[in-house]
Short mmCIF file of C-alpha atoms and ligand atoms in Angstrom, two decimals:
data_model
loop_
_atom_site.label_atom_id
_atom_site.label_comp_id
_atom_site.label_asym_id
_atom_site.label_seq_id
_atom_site.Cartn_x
_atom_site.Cartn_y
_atom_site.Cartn_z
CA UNK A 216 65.10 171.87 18.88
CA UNK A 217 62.84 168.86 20.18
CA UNK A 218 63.73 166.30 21.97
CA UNK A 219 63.18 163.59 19.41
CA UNK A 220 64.86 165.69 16.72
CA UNK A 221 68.22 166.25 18.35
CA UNK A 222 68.63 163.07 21.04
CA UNK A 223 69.20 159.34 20.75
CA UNK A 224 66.07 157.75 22.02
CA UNK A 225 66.26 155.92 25.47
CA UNK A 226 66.76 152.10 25.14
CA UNK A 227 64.28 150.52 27.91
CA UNK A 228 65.79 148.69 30.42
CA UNK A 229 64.47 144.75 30.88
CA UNK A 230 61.50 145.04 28.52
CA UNK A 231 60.49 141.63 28.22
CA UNK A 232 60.32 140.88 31.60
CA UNK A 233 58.44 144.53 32.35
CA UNK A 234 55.81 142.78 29.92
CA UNK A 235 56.03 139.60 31.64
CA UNK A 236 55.49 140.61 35.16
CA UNK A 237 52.44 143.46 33.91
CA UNK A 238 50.81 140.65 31.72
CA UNK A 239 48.55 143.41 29.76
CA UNK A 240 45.34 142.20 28.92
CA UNK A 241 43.14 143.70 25.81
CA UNK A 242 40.86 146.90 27.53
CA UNK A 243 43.49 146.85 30.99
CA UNK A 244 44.17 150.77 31.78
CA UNK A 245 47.72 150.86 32.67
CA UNK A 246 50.24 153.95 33.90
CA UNK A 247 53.42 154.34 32.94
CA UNK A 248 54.44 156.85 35.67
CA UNK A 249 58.22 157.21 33.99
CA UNK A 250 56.91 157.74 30.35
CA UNK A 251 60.53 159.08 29.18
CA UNK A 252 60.74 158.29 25.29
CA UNK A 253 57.89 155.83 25.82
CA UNK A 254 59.71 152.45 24.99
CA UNK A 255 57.87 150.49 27.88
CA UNK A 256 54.66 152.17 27.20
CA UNK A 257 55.40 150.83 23.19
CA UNK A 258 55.90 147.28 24.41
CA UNK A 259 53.40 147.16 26.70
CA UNK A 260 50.57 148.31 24.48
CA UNK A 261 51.91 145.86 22.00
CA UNK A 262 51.70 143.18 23.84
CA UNK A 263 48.00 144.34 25.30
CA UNK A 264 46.40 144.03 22.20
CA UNK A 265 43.00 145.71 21.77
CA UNK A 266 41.08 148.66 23.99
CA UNK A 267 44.26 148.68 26.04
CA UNK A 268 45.03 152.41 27.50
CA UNK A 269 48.14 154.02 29.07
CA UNK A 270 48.49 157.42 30.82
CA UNK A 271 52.15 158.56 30.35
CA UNK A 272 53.72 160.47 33.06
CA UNK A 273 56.78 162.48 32.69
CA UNK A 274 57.54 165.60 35.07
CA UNK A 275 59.95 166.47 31.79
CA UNK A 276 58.47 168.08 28.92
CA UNK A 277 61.27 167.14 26.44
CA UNK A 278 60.15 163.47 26.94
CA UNK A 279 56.73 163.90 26.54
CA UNK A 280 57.32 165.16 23.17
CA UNK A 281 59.87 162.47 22.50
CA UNK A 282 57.01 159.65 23.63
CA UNK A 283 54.54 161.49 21.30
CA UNK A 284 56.64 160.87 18.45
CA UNK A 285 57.96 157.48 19.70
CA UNK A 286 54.18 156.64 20.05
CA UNK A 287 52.17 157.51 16.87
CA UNK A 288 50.65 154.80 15.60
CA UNK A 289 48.92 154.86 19.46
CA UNK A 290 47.28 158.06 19.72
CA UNK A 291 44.17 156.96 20.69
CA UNK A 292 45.38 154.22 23.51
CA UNK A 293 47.93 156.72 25.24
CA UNK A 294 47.54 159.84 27.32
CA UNK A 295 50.41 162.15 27.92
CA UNK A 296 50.52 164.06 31.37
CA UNK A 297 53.26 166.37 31.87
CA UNK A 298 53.27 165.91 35.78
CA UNK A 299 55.26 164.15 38.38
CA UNK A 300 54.33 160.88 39.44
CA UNK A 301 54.03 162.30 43.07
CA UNK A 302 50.68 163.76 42.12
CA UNK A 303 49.50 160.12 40.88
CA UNK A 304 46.09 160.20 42.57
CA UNK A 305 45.19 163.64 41.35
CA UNK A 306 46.21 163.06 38.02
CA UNK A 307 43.97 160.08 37.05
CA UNK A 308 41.19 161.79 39.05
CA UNK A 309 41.47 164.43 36.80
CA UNK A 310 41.17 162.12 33.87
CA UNK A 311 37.61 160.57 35.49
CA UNK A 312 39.94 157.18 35.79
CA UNK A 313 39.33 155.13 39.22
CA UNK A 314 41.30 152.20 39.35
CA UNK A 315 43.43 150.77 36.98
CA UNK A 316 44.80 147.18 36.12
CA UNK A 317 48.82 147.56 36.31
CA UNK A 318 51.48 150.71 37.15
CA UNK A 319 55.47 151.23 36.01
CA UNK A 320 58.05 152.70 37.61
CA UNK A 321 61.51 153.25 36.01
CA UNK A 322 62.96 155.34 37.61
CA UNK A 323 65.76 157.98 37.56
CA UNK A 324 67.00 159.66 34.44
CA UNK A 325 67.14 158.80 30.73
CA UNK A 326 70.19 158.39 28.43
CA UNK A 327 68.80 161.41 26.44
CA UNK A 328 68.81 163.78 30.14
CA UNK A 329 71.58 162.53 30.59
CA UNK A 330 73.59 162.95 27.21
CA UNK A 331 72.03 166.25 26.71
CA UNK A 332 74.94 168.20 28.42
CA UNK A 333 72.44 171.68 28.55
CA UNK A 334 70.32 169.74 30.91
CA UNK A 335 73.75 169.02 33.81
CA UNK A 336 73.16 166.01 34.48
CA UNK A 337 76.18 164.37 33.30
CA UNK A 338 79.85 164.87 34.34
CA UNK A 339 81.13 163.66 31.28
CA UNK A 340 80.63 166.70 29.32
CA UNK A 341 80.33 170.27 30.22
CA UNK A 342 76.85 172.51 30.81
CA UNK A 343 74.98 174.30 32.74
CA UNK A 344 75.24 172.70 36.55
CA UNK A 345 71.46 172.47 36.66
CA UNK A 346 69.97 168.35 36.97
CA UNK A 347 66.32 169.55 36.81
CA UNK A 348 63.82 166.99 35.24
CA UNK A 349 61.43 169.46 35.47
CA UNK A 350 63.03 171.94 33.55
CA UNK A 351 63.02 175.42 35.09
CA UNK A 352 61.01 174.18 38.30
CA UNK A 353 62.74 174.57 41.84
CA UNK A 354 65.72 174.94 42.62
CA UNK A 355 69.11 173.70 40.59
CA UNK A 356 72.44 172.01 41.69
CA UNK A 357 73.96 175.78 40.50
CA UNK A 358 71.68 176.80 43.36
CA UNK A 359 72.22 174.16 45.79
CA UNK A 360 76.04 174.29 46.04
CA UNK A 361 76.66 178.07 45.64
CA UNK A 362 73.99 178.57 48.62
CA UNK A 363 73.76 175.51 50.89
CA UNK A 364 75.94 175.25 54.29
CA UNK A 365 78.95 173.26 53.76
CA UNK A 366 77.26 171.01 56.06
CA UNK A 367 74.22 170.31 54.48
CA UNK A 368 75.94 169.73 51.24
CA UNK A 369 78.53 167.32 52.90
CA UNK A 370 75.39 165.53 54.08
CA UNK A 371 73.62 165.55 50.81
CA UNK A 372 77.12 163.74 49.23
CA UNK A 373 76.61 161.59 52.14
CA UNK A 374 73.65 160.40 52.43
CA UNK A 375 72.31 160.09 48.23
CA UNK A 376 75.69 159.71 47.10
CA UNK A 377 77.40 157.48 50.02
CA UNK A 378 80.60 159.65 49.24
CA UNK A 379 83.31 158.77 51.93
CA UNK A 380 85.04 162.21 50.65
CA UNK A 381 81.34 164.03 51.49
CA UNK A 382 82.85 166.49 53.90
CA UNK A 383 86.15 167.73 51.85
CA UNK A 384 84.27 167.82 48.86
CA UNK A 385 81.71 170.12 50.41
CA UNK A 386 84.80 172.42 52.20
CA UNK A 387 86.37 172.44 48.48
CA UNK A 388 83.13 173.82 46.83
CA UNK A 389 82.46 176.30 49.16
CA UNK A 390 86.60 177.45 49.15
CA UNK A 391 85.90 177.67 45.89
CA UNK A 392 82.21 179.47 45.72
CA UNK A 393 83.69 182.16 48.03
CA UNK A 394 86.13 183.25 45.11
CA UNK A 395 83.22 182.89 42.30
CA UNK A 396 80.05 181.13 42.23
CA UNK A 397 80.19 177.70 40.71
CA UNK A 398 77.86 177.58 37.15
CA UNK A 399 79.23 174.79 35.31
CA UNK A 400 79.21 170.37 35.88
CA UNK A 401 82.37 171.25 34.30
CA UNK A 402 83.83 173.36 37.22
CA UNK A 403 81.86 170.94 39.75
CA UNK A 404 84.23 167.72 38.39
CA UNK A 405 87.12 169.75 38.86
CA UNK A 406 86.53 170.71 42.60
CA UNK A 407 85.61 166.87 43.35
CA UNK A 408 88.73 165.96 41.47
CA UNK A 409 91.14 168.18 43.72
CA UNK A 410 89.00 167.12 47.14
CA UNK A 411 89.64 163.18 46.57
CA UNK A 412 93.00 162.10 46.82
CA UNK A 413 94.68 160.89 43.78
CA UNK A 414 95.66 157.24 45.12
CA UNK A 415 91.18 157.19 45.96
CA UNK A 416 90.88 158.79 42.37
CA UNK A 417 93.44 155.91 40.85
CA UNK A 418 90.76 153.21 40.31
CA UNK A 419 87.19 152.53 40.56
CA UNK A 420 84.12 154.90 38.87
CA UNK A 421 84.64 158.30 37.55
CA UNK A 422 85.37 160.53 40.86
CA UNK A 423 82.56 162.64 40.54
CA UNK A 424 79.84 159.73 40.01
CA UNK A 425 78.78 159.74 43.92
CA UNK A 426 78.49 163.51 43.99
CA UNK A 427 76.33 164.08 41.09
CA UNK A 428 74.00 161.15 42.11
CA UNK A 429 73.53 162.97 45.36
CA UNK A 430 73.14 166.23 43.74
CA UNK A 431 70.63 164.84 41.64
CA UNK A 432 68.84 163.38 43.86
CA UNK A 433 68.76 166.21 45.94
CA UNK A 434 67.23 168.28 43.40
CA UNK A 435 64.25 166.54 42.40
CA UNK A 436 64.04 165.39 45.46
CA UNK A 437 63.22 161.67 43.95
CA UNK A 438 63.60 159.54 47.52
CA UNK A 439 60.65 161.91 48.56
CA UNK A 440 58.39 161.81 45.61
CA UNK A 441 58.91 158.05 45.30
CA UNK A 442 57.73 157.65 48.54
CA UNK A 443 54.64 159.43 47.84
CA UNK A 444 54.16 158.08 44.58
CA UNK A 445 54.61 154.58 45.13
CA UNK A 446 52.12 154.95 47.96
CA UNK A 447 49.38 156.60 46.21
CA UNK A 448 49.76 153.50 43.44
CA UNK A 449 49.49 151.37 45.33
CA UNK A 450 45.90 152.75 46.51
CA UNK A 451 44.56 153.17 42.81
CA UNK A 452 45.98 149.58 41.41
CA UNK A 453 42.29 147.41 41.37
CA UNK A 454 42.38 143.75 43.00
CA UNK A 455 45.23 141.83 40.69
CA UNK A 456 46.49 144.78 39.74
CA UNK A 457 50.44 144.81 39.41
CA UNK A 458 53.02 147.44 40.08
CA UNK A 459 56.33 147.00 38.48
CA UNK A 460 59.43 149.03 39.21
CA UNK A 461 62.90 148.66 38.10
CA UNK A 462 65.34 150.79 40.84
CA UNK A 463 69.02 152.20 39.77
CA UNK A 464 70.42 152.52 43.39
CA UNK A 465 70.48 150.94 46.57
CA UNK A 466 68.79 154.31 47.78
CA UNK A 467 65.88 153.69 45.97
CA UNK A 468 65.88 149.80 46.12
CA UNK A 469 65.69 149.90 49.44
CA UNK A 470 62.63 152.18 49.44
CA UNK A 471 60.71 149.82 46.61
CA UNK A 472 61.65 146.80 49.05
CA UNK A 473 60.48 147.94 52.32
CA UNK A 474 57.48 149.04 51.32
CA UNK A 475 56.35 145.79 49.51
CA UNK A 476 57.44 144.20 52.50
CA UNK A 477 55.55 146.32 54.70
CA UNK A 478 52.25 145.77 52.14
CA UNK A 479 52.77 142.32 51.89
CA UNK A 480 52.93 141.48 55.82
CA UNK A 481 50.10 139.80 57.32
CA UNK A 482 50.19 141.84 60.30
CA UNK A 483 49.56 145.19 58.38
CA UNK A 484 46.48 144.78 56.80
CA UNK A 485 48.95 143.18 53.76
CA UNK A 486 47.39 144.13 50.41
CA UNK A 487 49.92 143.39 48.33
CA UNK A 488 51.66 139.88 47.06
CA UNK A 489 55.20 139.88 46.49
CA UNK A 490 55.98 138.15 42.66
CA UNK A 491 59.75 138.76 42.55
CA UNK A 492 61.00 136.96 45.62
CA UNK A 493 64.57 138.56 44.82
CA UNK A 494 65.07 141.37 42.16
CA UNK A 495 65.13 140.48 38.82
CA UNK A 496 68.53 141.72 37.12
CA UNK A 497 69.43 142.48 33.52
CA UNK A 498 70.85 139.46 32.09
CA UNK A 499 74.68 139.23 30.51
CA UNK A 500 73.85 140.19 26.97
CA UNK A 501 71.54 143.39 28.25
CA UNK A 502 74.44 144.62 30.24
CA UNK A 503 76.72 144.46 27.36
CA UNK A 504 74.15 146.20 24.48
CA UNK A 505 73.06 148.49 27.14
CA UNK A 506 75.79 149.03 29.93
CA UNK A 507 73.40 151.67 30.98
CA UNK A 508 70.88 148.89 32.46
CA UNK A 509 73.63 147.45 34.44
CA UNK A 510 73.17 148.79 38.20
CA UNK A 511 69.20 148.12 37.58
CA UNK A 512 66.74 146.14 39.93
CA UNK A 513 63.01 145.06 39.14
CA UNK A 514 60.85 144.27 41.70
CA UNK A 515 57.01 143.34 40.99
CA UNK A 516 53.87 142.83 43.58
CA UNK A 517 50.13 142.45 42.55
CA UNK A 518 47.52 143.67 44.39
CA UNK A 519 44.95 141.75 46.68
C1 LIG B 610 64.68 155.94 33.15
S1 LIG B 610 63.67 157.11 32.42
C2 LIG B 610 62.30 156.21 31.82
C3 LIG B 610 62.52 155.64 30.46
C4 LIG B 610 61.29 154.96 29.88
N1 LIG B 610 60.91 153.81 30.64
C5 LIG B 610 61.51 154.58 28.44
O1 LIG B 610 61.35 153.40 28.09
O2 LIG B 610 61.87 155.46 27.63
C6 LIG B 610 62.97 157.95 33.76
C7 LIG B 610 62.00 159.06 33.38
O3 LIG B 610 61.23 159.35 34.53
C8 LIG B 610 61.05 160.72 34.65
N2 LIG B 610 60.81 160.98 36.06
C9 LIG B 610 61.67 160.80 37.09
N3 LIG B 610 61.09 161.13 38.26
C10 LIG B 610 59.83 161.50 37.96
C11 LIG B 610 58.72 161.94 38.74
N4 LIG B 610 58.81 162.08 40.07
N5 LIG B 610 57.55 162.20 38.11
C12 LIG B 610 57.44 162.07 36.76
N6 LIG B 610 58.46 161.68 35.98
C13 LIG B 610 59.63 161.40 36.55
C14 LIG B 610 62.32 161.33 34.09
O4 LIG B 610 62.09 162.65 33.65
C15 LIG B 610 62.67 160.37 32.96
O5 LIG B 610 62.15 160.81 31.73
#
């Protein structure tokens, strides 16, 4: 069943201001590098007006097919790539495209990943342990925790997931792998649930939050490939050309900051100019139609 058939469609986080801070002009070739069901990409070639293009990026098929749908009535000024964003400078090479006027990031994962329990991501429901975005490609959280040191999975709770419980979680799961391997998010919520003591359980998020963030991240390896990514967009993005990207942790916040920093410094060879001296944040009303948007940070730069 596709994507757009069975899911609820992603609602995009902060649209207005994504428009705001890209200001899409009429004949501007833009990238959306997080197409997921396409809702920026909608708004943004709304807003352009006429000649404006956008190459679509999505390392998950399911949302390709989803923005296809989502985007019909702009065939002809959108271009789908099934690809991760990591590969940004090969990908518009391949399309004969040089430099282009203005590149999105949103990261992380979409309501329908994450509602879809076949696709693990969510430890709300039960499914297959997997968190792939890329479905079938690398390896899964089934493989990570049944085959990682206890260690290196106390340091992946750690260090994506800032889990104080990191290291008895990671004893628990592999107590537990040693009597059967562990194949469900089901099974994975119950193991995080016995590690953390009740009176830590008793308030705050759901206990397993931290662990599948870290797992997740782990997996697709996302504090890698946005390195890489935002890096290479940086490089296409012509003179006044913007980048945008709206962050869902402090992992990845962190990452978006230094780096504009770093581009913006005098010092360096700067090349970029900071336009969002603080991160913008989702005002009241967002937060309360979408509490999905709620941890979310934008940050914006243009190029000089
Ligand atoms: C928060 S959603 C984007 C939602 C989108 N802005 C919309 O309006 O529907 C993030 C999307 O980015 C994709 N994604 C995450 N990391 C990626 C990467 N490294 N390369 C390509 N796509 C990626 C995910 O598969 C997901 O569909």
């Amino acid at each position: 069943m596709t994507a757009n058939i069975k899911r609820e469609y992603h609602t995009p986080v902060m649209p207005d201001e994504v428009v705001w801070l890209m200001n899409p002009k009429p004949g501007g070739v833009y990238i959306d590098c997080t197409l997921g069901s396409g809702g920026h990409t909608l708004g943004l070639l709304e807003f352009a007006g006429a000649g404006a293009q956008i190459i679509g990026i999505d390392r998950d098929q399911d949302a390709i097919s989803a923005a296809k749908q989502e985007l019909k009535h702009f065939r002809d000024a959108a271009t789908f790539v099934h690809g991760n964003f990591s590969d940004l400078q090969d990908i518009v090479m391949s399309l004969n495209v040089l430099q282009v006027d203005g590149i999105l990031f949103d990261l992380g994962v979409s309501s329908y990943q994450l509602d879809e329990p076949e696709r693990g991501f969510s430890y709300m429901e039960d499914g297959p342990l997997d968190m792939r975005m890329g479905q079938g490609t690398g390896p899964s959280a089934r493989d990570l925790v049944n085959n990682l040191p206890a260690e290196e999975i106390a340091d992946i709770l750690k260090i994506y997931g800032e889990e104080r419980w990191a290291v008895r979680i990671a004893e628990f799961i592999v107590r537990r792998r040693d009597k059967a391997p562990i194949v469900t998010t089901g099974e994975l919520v119950d193991i995080v649930k016995a590690a953390i003591p009740a009176r830590a359980r008793r308030s705050g998020p759901h206990p397993a939050r931290r662990t599948f963030q870290a797992l997740r991240i782990a997996v697709n390896r996302e504090l890698d490939e946005l390195h890489a990514g935002l890096d290479q967009a940086v490089r296409i993005l012509c003179p006044g050309g913007r980048l945008v990207v709206i962050s869902y942790h402090s992992l990845e916040d962190r990452i978006v900051k230094t780096m504009f920093l770093k581009m913006s410094g005098s010092r360096n060879q700067g090349c970029l100019r900071i336009l969002t001296k603080k991160p913008i944040v989702p005002c009241e009303e967002e937060v309360i139609s979408n509490p999905r948007s709620r941890s979310a940070k934008l940050r914006a730069a243009e190029k000089f």
